[in-house]
Tab-separated table of C-alpha atoms in Angstrom:
chain	number	residue	atom	x	y	z
A	153	MET	CA	-30.607	-103.018	92.364
A	154	VAL	CA	-28.276	-105.802	93.531
A	155	LYS	CA	-28.374	-109.123	91.657
A	156	VAL	CA	-26.874	-112.324	93.061
A	157	THR	CA	-26.631	-115.696	91.359
A	158	ILE	CA	-26.338	-118.765	93.591
A	159	GLU	CA	-25.111	-122.073	92.203
A	160	ALA	CA	-24.883	-125.253	94.266
A	161	THR	CA	-24.019	-128.723	93.060
A	162	GLY	CA	-27.198	-130.724	92.630
A	163	HIS	CA	-29.489	-127.727	93.060
A	164	GLU	CA	-31.151	-125.375	90.631
A	165	THR	CA	-29.389	-122.037	90.105
A	166	GLN	CA	-31.123	-119.185	91.931
A	167	VAL	CA	-31.044	-115.513	90.963
A	168	LEU	CA	-31.991	-113.050	93.709
A	169	THR	CA	-32.428	-109.308	93.326
A	170	GLY	CA	-32.972	-106.548	95.855
A	171	GLU	CA	-31.448	-103.498	97.521
A	172	ILE	CA	-29.067	-105.240	99.933
A	173	VAL	CA	-27.275	-108.587	100.201
A	174	ASN	CA	-25.676	-109.977	103.369
A	175	THR	CA	-24.213	-113.443	102.984
A	176	VAL	CA	-21.596	-115.734	104.465
A	177	ILE	CA	-19.995	-118.583	102.548
A	178	THR	CA	-18.180	-121.180	104.647
A	179	THR	CA	-15.026	-122.696	103.204
A	180	GLU	CA	-12.335	-125.048	104.426
A	181	ASP	CA	-10.337	-121.958	105.449
A	182	GLY	CA	-13.166	-120.279	107.396
A	183	CYS	CA	-15.856	-117.874	106.277
A	184	LYS	CA	-16.075	-115.372	103.449
A	185	VAL	CA	-18.505	-112.488	103.862
A	186	ALA	CA	-20.299	-110.407	101.243
A	187	CYS	CA	-22.251	-107.306	102.272
A	188	ILE	CA	-23.477	-105.381	99.256
A	189	ALA	CA	-25.935	-102.486	99.109
A	190	ASN	CA	-27.231	-100.492	96.184
A	191	SER	CA	-25.421	-97.166	96.597
A	192	LYS	CA	-27.939	-95.220	94.491
A	193	ASN	CA	-30.803	-96.027	96.853
A	194	GLU	CA	-29.426	-95.834	100.366
A	195	VAL	CA	-30.587	-98.620	102.643
A	196	GLY	CA	-31.808	-97.351	106.011
A	197	ALA	CA	-30.393	-98.628	109.290
A	198	LYS	CA	-33.690	-100.286	110.199
A	199	VAL	CA	-33.723	-102.285	106.939
A	200	PHE	CA	-30.051	-103.192	107.357
A	201	ILE	CA	-30.550	-104.480	110.922
A	202	LYS	CA	-33.672	-106.395	109.869
A	203	SER	CA	-31.657	-108.050	107.072
A	204	LEU	CA	-29.003	-109.178	109.563
A	205	VAL	CA	-31.602	-110.570	111.979
A	206	THR	CA	-33.277	-112.440	109.117
A	207	LEU	CA	-29.908	-113.800	107.961
A	208	VAL	CA	-29.067	-115.129	111.430
A	209	ASN	CA	-32.532	-116.551	112.104
A	210	THR	CA	-32.740	-118.253	108.712
A	211	ALA	CA	-29.231	-119.709	109.023
A	212	ILE	CA	-30.006	-121.078	112.490
A	213	LYS	CA	-33.303	-122.604	111.329
A	214	ALA	CA	-31.582	-124.183	108.314
A	215	TYR	CA	-28.872	-125.697	110.515
A	216	SER	CA	-31.247	-126.901	113.256
A	217	PHE	CA	-32.839	-130.318	113.186
A	218	ASP	CA	-35.492	-129.665	115.885
A	219	ASP	CA	-36.859	-126.933	118.192
A	220	ILE	CA	-34.357	-127.703	120.968
A	221	SER	CA	-31.316	-127.405	118.703
A	222	CYS	CA	-32.791	-124.196	117.254
A	223	LYS	CA	-33.160	-122.633	120.715
A	224	LEU	CA	-29.679	-123.819	121.713
A	225	LEU	CA	-28.115	-122.310	118.593
A	226	HIS	CA	-29.901	-119.007	119.236
A	227	GLU	CA	-28.490	-118.956	122.786
A	228	LEU	CA	-25.009	-119.826	121.542
A	229	PHE	CA	-25.234	-117.022	118.979
A	230	VAL	CA	-26.250	-114.517	121.671
A	231	LEU	CA	-23.389	-115.693	123.926
A	232	GLU	CA	-20.820	-115.427	121.131
A	233	LYS	CA	-22.087	-111.984	120.112
A	234	SER	CA	-21.879	-110.822	123.722
A	235	ASN	CA	-18.355	-112.205	124.127
A	236	SER	CA	-17.314	-110.707	120.792
A	237	THR	CA	-18.597	-107.280	121.861
A	238	LYS	CA	-16.763	-107.550	125.190
A	239	ARG	CA	-13.519	-108.477	123.369
A	240	GLU	CA	-13.933	-105.553	120.963
A	241	ASN	CA	-14.567	-103.147	123.845
A	242	SER	CA	-11.551	-104.399	125.790
A	243	ASP	CA	-9.404	-104.120	122.630
A	244	ILE	CA	-10.587	-100.506	122.207
A	245	LYS	CA	-9.825	-99.729	125.868
A	246	ALA	CA	-6.381	-101.340	125.579
A	247	SER	CA	-5.689	-99.400	122.382
A	248	ASN	CA	-6.781	-96.117	124.003
A	249	LYS	CA	-4.638	-96.837	127.082
A	250	GLN	CA	-1.630	-97.632	124.899
A	251	LYS	CA	-2.226	-94.451	122.894
A	252	GLU	CA	-2.404	-92.393	126.122
A	253	GLN	CA	0.814	-94.009	127.382
A	254	THR	CA	2.531	-93.333	124.067
A	255	GLU	CA	1.353	-89.727	124.058
A	256	LYS	CA	2.495	-89.351	127.657
A	257	SER	CA	5.913	-90.896	126.960
A	258	VAL	CA	6.339	-88.673	123.883
A	259	GLU	CA	5.356	-85.642	125.966
A	260	ASP	CA	7.802	-86.657	128.734
A	261	ALA	CA	10.588	-87.223	126.185
A	262	PHE	CA	9.894	-83.813	124.645
A	263	LYS	CA	10.028	-82.121	128.073
A	264	GLU	CA	13.292	-83.902	128.810
A	265	PHE	CA	14.669	-82.815	125.427
A	266	ILE	CA	13.692	-79.170	126.097
A	267	GLU	CA	15.295	-79.326	129.534
A	268	ILE	CA	18.570	-80.737	128.143
A	269	PHE	CA	18.490	-78.350	125.179
A	270	GLY	CA	17.941	-75.428	127.580
A	271	LYS	CA	20.988	-76.439	129.602
A	272	VAL	CA	23.128	-76.775	126.470
A	273	VAL	CA	22.020	-73.393	125.121
A	274	GLY	CA	22.548	-71.791	128.535
A	275	GLU	CA	26.154	-72.953	128.653
């Protein structure tokens, strides 16, 4: 079991228990994330995904002041998630391309070394 205590100025302290906790705390410096699961009782992927969807939906509803702002925030979330995924994929592609180029340049350097070494040994 995971147990979390939440304290906020002017609000009653809350204690929550369960199998998994996903939370984000915003600070002046950005966001701090806590993702905690009970390791003894593995949490299935379906439960994990459902917890993330609930976290996002609840956060958007809490931040919204009417139905229009709620819908707009949902759309903005989807756009940001899509853009984030595209950036991650392009970073992976760039990393793979750089790795291939490095491997190729190392291979070329090794071939050149063998060729020069062969000439030196032959003389």
